[in-house]
Short mmCIF file of C-alpha atoms and ligand atoms in Angstrom, two decimals:
data_model
loop_
_atom_site.label_atom_id
_atom_site.label_comp_id
_atom_site.label_asym_id
_atom_site.label_seq_id
_atom_site.Cartn_x
_atom_site.Cartn_y
_atom_site.Cartn_z
CA MET A 1 -17.34 19.96 -1.84
CA LYS A 2 -19.59 23.37 -3.73
CA ASN A 3 -17.43 22.80 -7.01
CA GLN A 4 -20.46 21.55 -8.92
CA TYR A 5 -18.57 20.63 -11.83
CA MET A 6 -16.50 18.24 -9.18
CA LEU A 7 -19.93 17.30 -8.19
CA ASP A 8 -21.14 16.78 -10.88
CA VAL A 9 -18.05 14.06 -12.28
CA LEU A 10 -18.38 12.12 -8.92
CA GLU A 11 -22.04 12.02 -9.06
CA SER A 12 -21.08 9.93 -12.59
CA VAL A 13 -18.33 8.07 -10.96
CA LYS A 14 -20.82 7.11 -8.31
CA LYS A 15 -23.25 6.16 -10.86
CA ARG A 16 -21.04 3.78 -12.76
CA ASN A 17 -19.30 2.14 -10.27
CA PRO A 18 -22.63 0.55 -8.46
CA GLY A 19 -20.97 -1.77 -5.58
CA GLU A 20 -17.57 -0.56 -4.78
CA PRO A 21 -17.53 1.53 -1.50
CA GLU A 22 -14.24 1.29 -1.52
CA PHE A 23 -13.22 2.78 -4.98
CA ILE A 24 -15.83 5.21 -4.18
CA GLN A 25 -14.57 6.61 -0.83
CA ALA A 26 -10.72 6.87 -2.61
CA VAL A 27 -12.38 9.21 -5.13
CA THR A 28 -14.52 11.07 -2.76
CA GLU A 29 -11.37 11.71 -0.49
CA VAL A 30 -8.86 12.60 -3.83
CA PHE A 31 -11.46 15.38 -4.92
CA GLU A 32 -12.91 16.93 -1.78
CA THR A 33 -9.32 17.71 -1.38
CA LEU A 34 -8.63 18.97 -5.05
CA GLU A 35 -11.30 21.88 -4.84
CA PRO A 36 -8.65 24.37 -4.63
CA VAL A 37 -7.12 23.15 -7.48
CA ILE A 38 -9.58 22.43 -10.06
CA ASP A 39 -11.08 26.06 -9.23
CA ALA A 40 -7.76 27.60 -10.19
CA ARG A 41 -7.20 25.26 -13.46
CA PRO A 42 -9.75 25.56 -15.85
CA ASP A 43 -7.24 24.16 -18.33
CA PHE A 44 -7.77 20.68 -16.56
CA VAL A 45 -11.61 21.16 -16.67
CA ALA A 46 -11.56 21.58 -20.27
CA ALA A 47 -8.93 18.96 -20.90
CA GLY A 48 -11.64 16.44 -18.72
CA ILE A 49 -9.00 14.75 -16.40
CA LEU A 50 -10.89 14.69 -13.85
CA GLU A 51 -13.56 12.33 -16.25
CA ARG A 52 -10.55 10.64 -17.67
CA ILE A 53 -8.29 9.99 -14.21
CA THR A 54 -11.53 8.18 -12.48
CA GLU A 55 -11.81 5.67 -15.50
CA PRO A 56 -8.83 3.28 -15.64
CA ASP A 57 -7.31 2.22 -19.18
CA ARG A 58 -8.39 -1.00 -18.71
CA MET A 59 -9.55 -3.93 -16.34
CA ILE A 60 -8.42 -7.03 -16.83
CA TYR A 61 -10.52 -9.89 -15.16
CA PHE A 62 -9.38 -13.32 -15.59
CA ARG A 63 -10.38 -17.32 -13.99
CA VAL A 64 -7.29 -19.20 -12.46
CA PRO A 65 -8.00 -22.78 -12.38
CA TRP A 66 -5.63 -24.88 -10.19
CA VAL A 67 -5.39 -28.21 -8.89
CA ASP A 68 -5.34 -28.37 -4.65
CA ASP A 69 -3.54 -31.05 -3.48
CA SER A 70 -6.51 -33.64 -3.39
CA GLY A 71 -6.21 -33.76 -6.64
CA LYS A 72 -9.12 -31.35 -7.27
CA VAL A 73 -10.04 -28.10 -9.56
CA GLN A 74 -10.25 -25.00 -7.82
CA VAL A 75 -11.09 -21.82 -9.64
CA ASN A 76 -10.40 -18.21 -8.50
CA ARG A 77 -10.60 -15.02 -10.16
CA GLY A 78 -7.17 -13.03 -11.09
CA PHE A 79 -7.53 -8.91 -11.76
CA ARG A 80 -5.01 -6.43 -13.20
CA VAL A 81 -6.20 -3.09 -13.58
CA GLN A 82 -3.89 -1.16 -15.43
CA TRP A 83 -4.65 2.27 -14.07
CA SER A 84 -2.29 5.37 -15.71
CA ASN A 85 0.66 4.84 -17.84
CA ALA A 86 0.75 8.91 -18.30
CA ILE A 87 4.27 9.15 -16.18
CA GLY A 88 5.74 5.30 -16.73
CA PRO A 89 4.97 2.23 -17.04
CA TYR A 90 1.99 0.43 -15.17
CA LYS A 91 2.77 -0.42 -11.81
CA GLY A 92 1.44 -1.98 -8.62
CA GLY A 93 1.26 -5.08 -6.37
CA ILE A 94 -0.73 -8.02 -6.12
CA ARG A 95 -3.17 -8.96 -3.30
CA LEU A 96 -4.15 -12.61 -3.00
CA HIS A 97 -6.91 -12.58 -0.01
CA PRO A 98 -10.69 -13.43 0.03
CA SER A 99 -11.78 -10.16 0.38
CA VAL A 100 -10.53 -8.83 -3.26
CA TYR A 101 -13.05 -8.42 -5.79
CA GLY A 102 -12.93 -5.55 -8.63
CA GLY A 103 -13.85 -2.65 -6.24
CA ILE A 104 -10.83 -3.48 -3.85
CA ILE A 105 -8.78 -3.69 -6.76
CA LYS A 106 -10.00 -0.51 -8.64
CA PHE A 107 -9.41 1.60 -5.13
CA LEU A 108 -5.77 0.31 -4.74
CA GLY A 109 -5.07 0.96 -8.47
CA PHE A 110 -6.49 4.57 -8.44
CA GLU A 111 -4.82 5.38 -5.17
CA GLN A 112 -1.23 3.76 -6.81
CA VAL A 113 -1.51 6.79 -9.74
CA PHE A 114 -0.66 9.54 -7.34
CA LYS A 115 1.09 7.44 -4.93
CA ASN A 116 3.47 6.62 -7.36
CA SER A 117 3.56 10.31 -8.86
CA LEU A 118 4.89 11.70 -5.25
CA THR A 119 8.14 8.88 -5.09
CA THR A 120 9.14 11.66 -8.17
CA LEU A 121 10.26 7.96 -9.95
CA PRO A 122 8.73 7.28 -13.65
CA MET A 123 6.19 4.92 -12.84
CA GLY A 124 2.67 4.77 -13.96
CA GLY A 125 0.09 3.25 -11.59
CA ALA A 126 -1.91 0.05 -11.56
CA LYS A 127 -3.11 -2.76 -9.22
CA GLY A 128 -4.00 -6.77 -9.12
CA GLY A 129 -4.73 -9.54 -7.07
CA SER A 130 -6.98 -12.43 -7.02
CA ASP A 131 -9.46 -13.85 -3.99
CA PHE A 132 -7.40 -16.67 -3.88
CA ASP A 133 -6.43 -17.41 0.32
CA PRO A 134 -3.37 -18.47 0.49
CA LYS A 135 -3.38 -18.91 4.20
CA GLY A 136 -3.13 -22.65 4.94
CA LYS A 137 -2.01 -23.84 1.56
CA SER A 138 0.66 -25.86 1.05
CA ASP A 139 3.89 -24.64 -0.94
CA ASN A 140 2.84 -26.81 -4.05
CA GLU A 141 -0.37 -25.86 -4.26
CA ILE A 142 0.90 -21.89 -3.80
CA MET A 143 3.10 -22.72 -6.71
CA ARG A 144 0.23 -24.18 -8.60
CA PHE A 145 -2.20 -21.05 -8.26
CA CYS A 146 0.55 -18.29 -8.92
CA GLN A 147 1.45 -20.55 -12.53
CA SER A 148 -1.49 -20.10 -13.42
CA PHE A 149 -2.13 -16.94 -12.52
CA VAL A 150 0.79 -15.71 -14.49
CA ALA A 151 -0.35 -18.10 -17.37
CA GLU A 152 -3.10 -15.58 -18.44
CA LEU A 153 -1.54 -12.18 -16.37
CA TYR A 154 1.74 -12.57 -18.54
CA LYS A 155 0.06 -11.31 -21.71
CA TYR A 156 -0.16 -8.32 -20.43
CA ILE A 157 2.91 -7.36 -18.88
CA GLY A 158 6.23 -6.27 -19.39
CA LYS A 159 9.36 -4.88 -17.81
CA ASP A 160 8.27 -1.27 -20.00
CA THR A 161 4.76 -1.87 -19.88
CA ASP A 162 3.05 -3.20 -16.20
CA VAL A 163 5.63 -4.27 -13.49
CA PRO A 164 3.67 -5.84 -11.37
CA ALA A 165 4.98 -6.56 -7.09
CA GLY A 166 3.61 -7.55 -4.09
CA ASP A 167 0.96 -6.48 -1.54
CA ILE A 168 -1.24 -8.55 1.25
CA GLY A 169 -0.70 -12.57 0.86
CA THR A 170 1.93 -12.03 -2.16
CA GLY A 171 5.85 -11.80 -0.77
CA ALA A 172 8.85 -13.00 -2.40
CA ARG A 173 7.84 -16.53 -2.10
CA GLU A 174 4.78 -16.06 -4.64
CA ILE A 175 7.00 -13.67 -6.37
CA GLY A 176 9.46 -15.75 -7.34
CA TYR A 177 7.11 -18.86 -8.88
CA MET A 178 5.27 -15.77 -10.83
CA PHE A 179 8.63 -15.15 -12.03
CA GLY A 180 9.71 -18.21 -12.39
CA MET A 181 6.45 -18.73 -14.92
CA TYR A 182 7.10 -15.53 -16.64
CA LYS A 183 10.47 -16.21 -17.56
CA LYS A 184 9.33 -19.84 -18.93
CA LEU A 185 6.44 -18.48 -21.11
CA THR A 186 8.03 -15.63 -22.45
CA ASP A 187 12.08 -17.03 -22.58
CA GLU A 188 12.99 -13.45 -21.35
CA TRP A 189 14.86 -12.50 -18.15
CA SER A 190 13.57 -9.13 -17.40
CA GLY A 191 12.70 -6.66 -14.36
CA VAL A 192 9.25 -7.61 -15.27
CA LEU A 193 8.35 -8.23 -11.50
CA THR A 194 9.86 -6.38 -8.56
CA GLY A 195 10.30 -8.04 -4.98
CA LYS A 196 12.39 -10.58 -6.13
CA GLY A 197 14.49 -13.15 -4.67
CA ILE A 198 18.12 -11.28 -4.29
CA PRO A 199 19.68 -14.21 -6.17
CA TYR A 200 18.02 -12.99 -9.13
CA GLY A 201 17.48 -9.54 -9.40
CA GLY A 202 15.81 -8.65 -6.38
CA SER A 203 17.00 -5.12 -4.50
CA LEU A 204 18.37 -5.14 -1.39
CA ALA A 205 15.97 -2.98 1.37
CA ARG A 206 13.00 -4.26 -0.43
CA THR A 207 11.15 -6.27 1.69
CA GLN A 208 12.42 -3.49 4.75
CA ALA A 209 11.10 -0.93 2.34
CA THR A 210 7.50 0.25 2.88
CA GLY A 211 8.57 -0.23 7.05
CA TYR A 212 11.16 2.02 6.86
CA GLY A 213 9.75 4.35 4.57
CA LEU A 214 6.86 4.66 6.61
CA CYS A 215 8.82 5.49 9.75
CA TYR A 216 11.03 7.85 7.52
CA PHE A 217 7.81 9.77 6.44
CA THR A 218 6.84 9.86 9.90
CA ASN A 219 10.14 10.93 11.37
CA ALA A 220 9.73 13.75 8.96
CA MET A 221 6.76 15.04 9.82
CA LEU A 222 7.33 14.44 13.49
CA ARG A 223 10.81 16.46 13.65
CA ALA A 224 8.25 19.31 11.37
CA ASN A 225 6.10 19.88 14.48
CA GLY A 226 8.66 20.07 17.22
CA LYS A 227 8.35 16.14 17.86
CA SER A 228 10.28 12.62 17.69
CA PHE A 229 9.96 8.77 18.36
CA GLU A 230 12.20 9.03 20.78
CA GLY A 231 10.88 8.23 24.05
CA GLN A 232 7.20 7.57 22.23
CA THR A 233 4.94 4.88 22.62
CA VAL A 234 3.75 3.03 19.49
CA VAL A 235 1.07 0.58 18.01
CA VAL A 236 1.53 -0.82 14.66
CA SER A 237 -1.56 -2.72 13.37
CA GLY A 238 -0.78 -5.93 11.20
CA SER A 239 2.52 -8.21 11.25
CA GLY A 240 3.45 -8.53 7.82
CA ASN A 241 5.61 -7.25 5.90
CA VAL A 242 4.84 -3.48 6.38
CA ALA A 243 4.03 -3.99 10.15
CA LEU A 244 7.31 -5.75 10.97
CA TYR A 245 9.82 -3.41 9.44
CA ALA A 246 8.07 -0.78 10.48
CA CYS A 247 7.85 -1.92 14.37
CA GLN A 248 12.22 -2.33 13.74
CA LYS A 249 12.91 0.94 12.34
CA ALA A 250 9.98 2.70 14.88
CA GLN A 251 12.01 1.06 17.87
CA SER A 252 15.40 1.81 16.09
CA PHE A 253 14.39 5.52 15.95
CA GLY A 254 14.14 4.87 19.94
CA ALA A 255 10.04 4.28 20.26
CA LYS A 256 8.56 1.59 22.01
CA VAL A 257 6.50 -0.45 20.03
CA VAL A 258 3.91 -2.16 22.61
CA ALA A 259 1.54 -3.80 20.76
CA MET A 260 1.61 -5.28 16.93
CA SER A 261 -1.97 -8.13 15.41
CA ASP A 262 -3.14 -10.03 13.07
CA SER A 263 -6.61 -10.48 11.54
CA ASN A 264 -7.53 -13.09 14.55
CA GLY A 265 -6.52 -10.78 17.67
CA TYR A 266 -3.21 -8.21 19.01
CA VAL A 267 -0.76 -8.65 21.34
CA TYR A 268 0.60 -6.49 23.81
CA ASP A 269 3.70 -6.57 25.58
CA PRO A 270 4.73 -3.74 27.95
CA ASP A 271 8.09 -4.11 27.51
CA GLY A 272 7.89 -3.91 24.29
CA ILE A 273 7.58 -6.08 20.75
CA ASP A 274 10.63 -8.68 20.88
CA PHE A 275 11.18 -7.85 17.13
CA GLU A 276 13.12 -10.93 16.16
CA ALA A 277 10.88 -12.83 17.72
CA MET A 278 8.17 -11.63 15.80
CA ARG A 279 9.73 -11.86 13.21
CA VAL A 280 10.63 -15.44 12.83
CA LEU A 281 6.96 -16.03 13.94
CA LYS A 282 5.66 -14.48 10.75
CA GLU A 283 7.61 -14.25 8.50
CA VAL A 284 9.38 -17.69 9.29
CA LYS A 285 7.34 -20.14 10.54
CA ARG A 286 3.88 -18.25 9.23
CA GLY A 287 3.03 -18.80 12.90
CA ARG A 288 -0.08 -16.67 14.71
CA ILE A 289 0.78 -14.00 16.73
CA LYS A 290 -1.11 -15.09 19.71
CA GLU A 291 1.75 -17.69 19.73
CA TYR A 292 4.05 -14.67 20.41
CA VAL A 293 2.96 -15.34 23.95
CA ASP A 294 4.07 -18.83 24.58
CA THR A 295 7.77 -17.39 24.43
CA HIS A 296 7.02 -13.95 25.76
CA PRO A 297 4.96 -14.23 29.38
CA LYS A 298 4.73 -10.56 30.42
CA ALA A 299 2.58 -10.22 26.83
CA GLU A 300 -0.88 -10.37 26.27
CA TYR A 301 -2.82 -11.82 23.90
CA HIS A 302 -6.66 -10.41 23.24
CA GLU A 303 -8.83 -11.83 20.66
CA GLY A 304 -10.01 -9.37 17.87
CA CYS A 305 -8.25 -7.19 16.45
CA LYS A 306 -9.67 -4.28 16.21
CA GLY A 307 -9.05 -3.52 20.00
CA ILE A 308 -5.61 -2.72 19.36
CA TRP A 309 -6.53 0.85 18.71
CA THR A 310 -7.63 0.79 22.67
CA VAL A 311 -4.35 0.20 23.86
CA PRO A 312 -2.96 3.75 24.91
CA CYS A 313 -0.43 4.99 22.42
CA ASP A 314 1.27 8.30 21.45
CA ILE A 315 1.97 7.39 18.18
CA ALA A 316 -0.03 4.99 15.61
CA LEU A 317 0.59 3.13 12.89
CA PRO A 318 -2.12 0.98 10.99
CA CYS A 319 -0.12 -1.39 8.93
CA ALA A 320 -2.96 -4.41 8.21
CA THR A 321 -5.95 -3.38 5.91
CA GLN A 322 -7.98 -1.07 4.63
CA ASN A 323 -10.55 0.16 6.73
CA GLU A 324 -8.98 -0.54 9.37
CA ILE A 325 -9.53 2.51 11.68
CA ASP A 326 -13.09 3.64 12.39
CA GLY A 327 -14.57 6.47 14.02
CA GLU A 328 -14.94 4.82 17.01
CA SER A 329 -11.66 3.25 17.61
CA ALA A 330 -10.06 6.79 16.03
CA LYS A 331 -11.63 8.49 18.95
CA ALA A 332 -10.11 5.77 21.37
CA LEU A 333 -6.74 6.80 20.26
CA ALA A 334 -7.37 10.38 20.84
CA ALA A 335 -9.29 9.83 24.31
CA ASN A 336 -5.54 8.01 25.30
CA GLY A 337 -3.86 11.08 23.99
CA CYS A 338 -2.68 9.61 20.31
CA TYR A 339 -1.25 12.43 18.55
CA ALA A 340 -0.14 10.97 15.45
CA VAL A 341 -1.15 8.86 12.71
CA ALA A 342 0.86 7.87 10.06
CA GLU A 343 -0.54 4.59 7.86
CA GLY A 344 1.40 1.82 6.17
CA ALA A 345 -1.91 0.39 5.08
CA ASN A 346 -3.81 1.49 2.13
CA MET A 347 -6.89 3.24 3.36
CA PRO A 348 -6.35 1.82 6.61
CA SER A 349 -8.35 5.04 8.12
CA THR A 350 -12.14 5.73 7.07
CA PRO A 351 -13.76 9.06 6.59
CA GLU A 352 -14.96 9.31 9.61
CA ALA A 353 -11.75 8.35 11.31
CA ILE A 354 -9.98 11.12 9.61
CA GLU A 355 -12.82 13.91 10.60
CA VAL A 356 -11.84 12.86 14.02
CA TYR A 357 -8.26 12.95 13.60
CA PHE A 358 -8.39 17.22 12.30
CA ALA A 359 -10.69 17.74 14.63
CA ASN A 360 -8.80 16.30 17.20
CA LYS A 361 -5.74 18.21 15.62
CA MET A 362 -3.54 15.11 15.06
CA LEU A 363 -0.60 14.79 12.69
CA TYR A 364 -1.89 12.86 10.02
CA GLY A 365 0.59 11.00 7.31
CA PRO A 366 -1.83 9.57 4.98
CA ALA A 367 -0.99 6.11 2.99
CA LYS A 368 -0.46 7.59 -0.60
CA ALA A 369 2.35 9.61 1.08
CA ALA A 370 3.61 7.79 4.35
CA ASN A 371 4.01 3.76 2.23
CA ALA A 372 5.23 4.91 -0.70
CA GLY A 373 8.69 3.47 -0.27
CA GLY A 374 7.74 -0.15 -1.40
CA VAL A 375 6.84 1.18 -4.32
CA ALA A 376 9.87 3.91 -4.60
CA THR A 377 12.12 0.72 -3.85
CA SER A 378 10.64 -1.26 -6.31
CA GLY A 379 11.58 1.34 -8.32
CA LEU A 380 14.91 1.32 -7.82
CA GLU A 381 14.97 -2.34 -8.06
CA MET A 382 14.15 -1.65 -11.96
CA SER A 383 16.47 0.63 -12.01
CA GLN A 384 19.24 -1.94 -11.18
CA ASN A 385 18.07 -4.71 -13.34
CA SER A 386 18.12 -1.77 -16.56
CA ILE A 387 21.29 -0.92 -15.67
CA ARG A 388 22.10 -4.82 -14.51
CA MET A 389 23.92 -3.46 -11.57
CA SER A 390 23.08 -4.40 -7.94
CA TRP A 391 22.96 -1.62 -4.93
CA SER A 392 24.29 -2.31 -1.12
CA PHE A 393 21.75 -2.40 1.25
CA ASP A 394 22.63 0.82 2.57
CA GLU A 395 22.83 2.84 -0.64
CA VAL A 396 19.48 1.46 -1.35
CA ASP A 397 17.90 2.28 2.44
CA GLU A 398 19.77 6.12 2.14
CA LYS A 399 18.51 6.55 -1.26
CA LEU A 400 14.90 5.45 -0.09
CA HIS A 401 15.47 7.55 3.33
CA GLY A 402 15.77 10.48 0.62
CA ILE A 403 12.63 9.67 -1.61
CA MET A 404 10.51 9.62 1.63
CA GLU A 405 11.91 13.21 3.12
CA ASN A 406 11.52 14.93 0.02
CA ILE A 407 7.67 13.32 -0.47
CA PHE A 408 7.05 14.90 3.14
CA ALA A 409 8.27 18.06 1.81
CA ALA A 410 6.29 17.96 -0.94
CA CYS A 411 3.05 17.35 0.98
CA ASP A 412 4.15 19.99 2.96
CA LYS A 413 4.73 22.41 0.46
CA ALA A 414 1.26 21.38 -1.68
CA ALA A 415 -0.85 22.23 1.39
CA LYS A 416 0.90 25.55 2.07
CA ASP A 417 0.92 26.44 -1.27
CA TYR A 418 -3.15 25.96 -1.52
CA GLY A 419 -3.99 27.49 1.88
CA MET A 420 -4.23 24.10 4.10
CA GLU A 421 -1.11 24.43 6.47
CA GLY A 422 -0.47 20.81 7.61
CA ASN A 423 -2.93 19.13 5.91
CA TYR A 424 -1.04 16.47 4.98
CA MET A 425 -3.68 14.19 3.02
CA ALA A 426 -4.97 17.14 0.94
CA GLY A 427 -0.70 18.29 0.35
CA ALA A 428 -0.05 14.47 -0.77
CA ASN A 429 -3.31 14.24 -3.33
CA ILE A 430 -2.41 17.66 -4.95
CA ALA A 431 1.07 17.29 -5.02
CA GLY A 432 0.62 13.37 -6.71
CA PHE A 433 -2.28 14.97 -8.59
CA LEU A 434 -0.51 18.00 -10.38
CA LYS A 435 2.22 16.12 -12.00
CA VAL A 436 0.05 13.09 -13.59
CA ALA A 437 -2.71 15.88 -14.84
CA GLU A 438 0.16 18.29 -16.52
CA ALA A 439 1.22 15.03 -18.03
CA MET A 440 -2.20 13.85 -19.56
CA LYS A 441 -2.95 17.24 -20.31
CA ALA A 442 0.51 17.61 -22.59
CA GLN A 443 -0.13 14.15 -24.03
CA GLY A 444 -3.52 15.15 -25.32
CA CYS A 445 -7.46 13.23 -24.93
CA VAL A 446 -5.74 9.63 -25.35
P1 NDP B 501 1.30 -9.11 4.47
O1 NDP B 501 0.34 -9.97 3.65
O2 NDP B 501 1.93 -9.34 4.30
O3 NDP B 501 0.55 -8.85 6.21
C1 NDP B 501 -0.85 -8.38 6.40
C2 NDP B 501 -0.77 -8.20 7.34
O4 NDP B 501 -2.26 -7.37 7.57
C3 NDP B 501 -0.99 -9.57 8.50
O5 NDP B 501 -0.85 -9.19 9.48
C4 NDP B 501 -2.65 -9.70 8.44
O6 NDP B 501 -3.49 -11.06 9.08
C5 NDP B 501 -3.12 -8.46 8.24
N1 NDP B 501 -4.37 -8.70 7.69
C6 NDP B 501 -4.67 -8.71 6.28
N2 NDP B 501 -6.15 -8.79 6.18
C7 NDP B 501 -6.80 -8.05 7.29
C8 NDP B 501 -7.95 -7.94 7.61
N3 NDP B 501 -8.98 -7.66 6.64
N4 NDP B 501 -8.48 -7.59 9.05
C9 NDP B 501 -7.14 -7.48 9.77
N5 NDP B 501 -5.71 -7.68 9.23
C10 NDP B 501 -5.36 -8.19 8.76
O7 NDP B 501 0.81 -7.73 3.67
P2 NDP B 501 1.52 -6.32 3.44
O8 NDP B 501 2.16 -5.84 4.96
O9 NDP B 501 2.40 -6.53 2.16
O10 NDP B 501 0.64 -5.33 3.37
C11 NDP B 501 -0.11 -4.45 4.42
C12 NDP B 501 -0.81 -3.55 4.00
O11 NDP B 501 0.01 -2.63 3.28
C13 NDP B 501 -1.64 -3.47 3.27
O12 NDP B 501 -3.09 -2.35 2.92
C14 NDP B 501 -1.19 -3.10 1.94
O13 NDP B 501 -1.64 -2.85 0.43
C15 NDP B 501 -0.12 -1.75 2.04
N6 NDP B 501 1.33 -1.78 1.45
C16 NDP B 501 1.95 -2.63 1.05
C17 NDP B 501 2.95 -2.50 0.63
C18 NDP B 501 4.00 -3.89 0.69
O14 NDP B 501 5.12 -2.87 -0.14
N7 NDP B 501 3.98 -5.24 1.15
C19 NDP B 501 3.55 -1.37 -0.44
C20 NDP B 501 2.85 -0.40 0.25
C21 NDP B 501 1.28 -0.93 1.17
P3 NDP B 501 -3.82 -12.24 9.08
O15 NDP B 501 -1.96 -12.98 8.89
O16 NDP B 501 -4.16 -12.98 10.12
O17 NDP B 501 -4.36 -12.45 7.61
#
């Protein structure tokens, strides 16, 4: 990056956000690709768009006390960052994981602004979460935690203000408890959360949306480059919500998914992952991935989740967590002939890994664009709640498919318009940014 103004803004972001490397990483990646836009738009400089867009509207920190099954009081920390409502109400998921702190929530909230813009739906960006670890907790403990979390959060959210959803550790069960508590506190039934259960306002296909959307995006990217999923070997990291449905959709497109993981290790199944067995193990039994080999004797379990990137594949779909592919893992993928990486997780590739993708001319579908299907379908859930109607699975899936095709086309076009053909990372950042920046400029200095 040569633009001195952008270097100065980035420097000030680094100074003002010490100890938050994930947030700095996310801002740096966006800035590095926005240079041609800023060079061409002095009006954005005058309107202070970069200074404003790197500072959230507000960050809320709160105490979350709850009582465990032994009667002991536990205390976690809750967060909600409301980043930008320039193009619609704040919108973004809630992450429950022990690694959560302010910097993680800020990186996710910042990225969400651009992702939501790419969907073309009217949604601003937000994110929330807690350092609470749902693993190993009883249903009652999860319920008490969720109720306490919402007892504070409810003051700041609303169907036209801020609409949270799921993320790591927050699935239909957690959203159900949160929705129940919100309703009790406000006496209001509204679409204040998305990812709800189907009997009480959830959208069909929301569970599948991020994984399916990832494959729709990847399919469009492959097609534009004369390739397809048909007959390809695919590796999917993670085995949570996004990973499971990415696996299912990739298989339905004719690919063979040979490996999946959790935070302890990965399984390699030369026959291709048995999706239904994996779904029941992870979604219904909430088991560990190593148990898969108990019922699939040809499959192997390997301790350590990073090893999954040494499994030879044509296409890699990282669907677990941030920075899960470093430079070394990216080199292993390239050396084994992998030619495409599309991100289901948020920021799963380190900057060094991204350099390896470009150096090896691999196709790279960045998270902001490739995993936007989840929030897009959350947007469709909000629409259904507002009009008091429910669409069929196929109707929602068809809309999702169309949105993901459009997102790919927008990334492709923006990259071409700014002289970076084939760089979908730059295309996603530019297309997502332009809409928000225009809206901010039009609304004045607020
Ligand atoms: P889940 O909680 O359902 O699953 C997460 C998966 O990733 C699990 O297999 C988990 O393993 C693994 N994982 C989590 N943390 C780590 C870690 N530190 N190291 C290695 N593996 C890890 O989450 P989701 O599937 O919902 O989310 C996965 C990713 O997709 C996240 O980056 C999320 O932000 C992103 N995303 C999710 C969307 C959604 O709609 N759900 C939408 C857009 C993006 P284990 O069980 O061992 O913890």
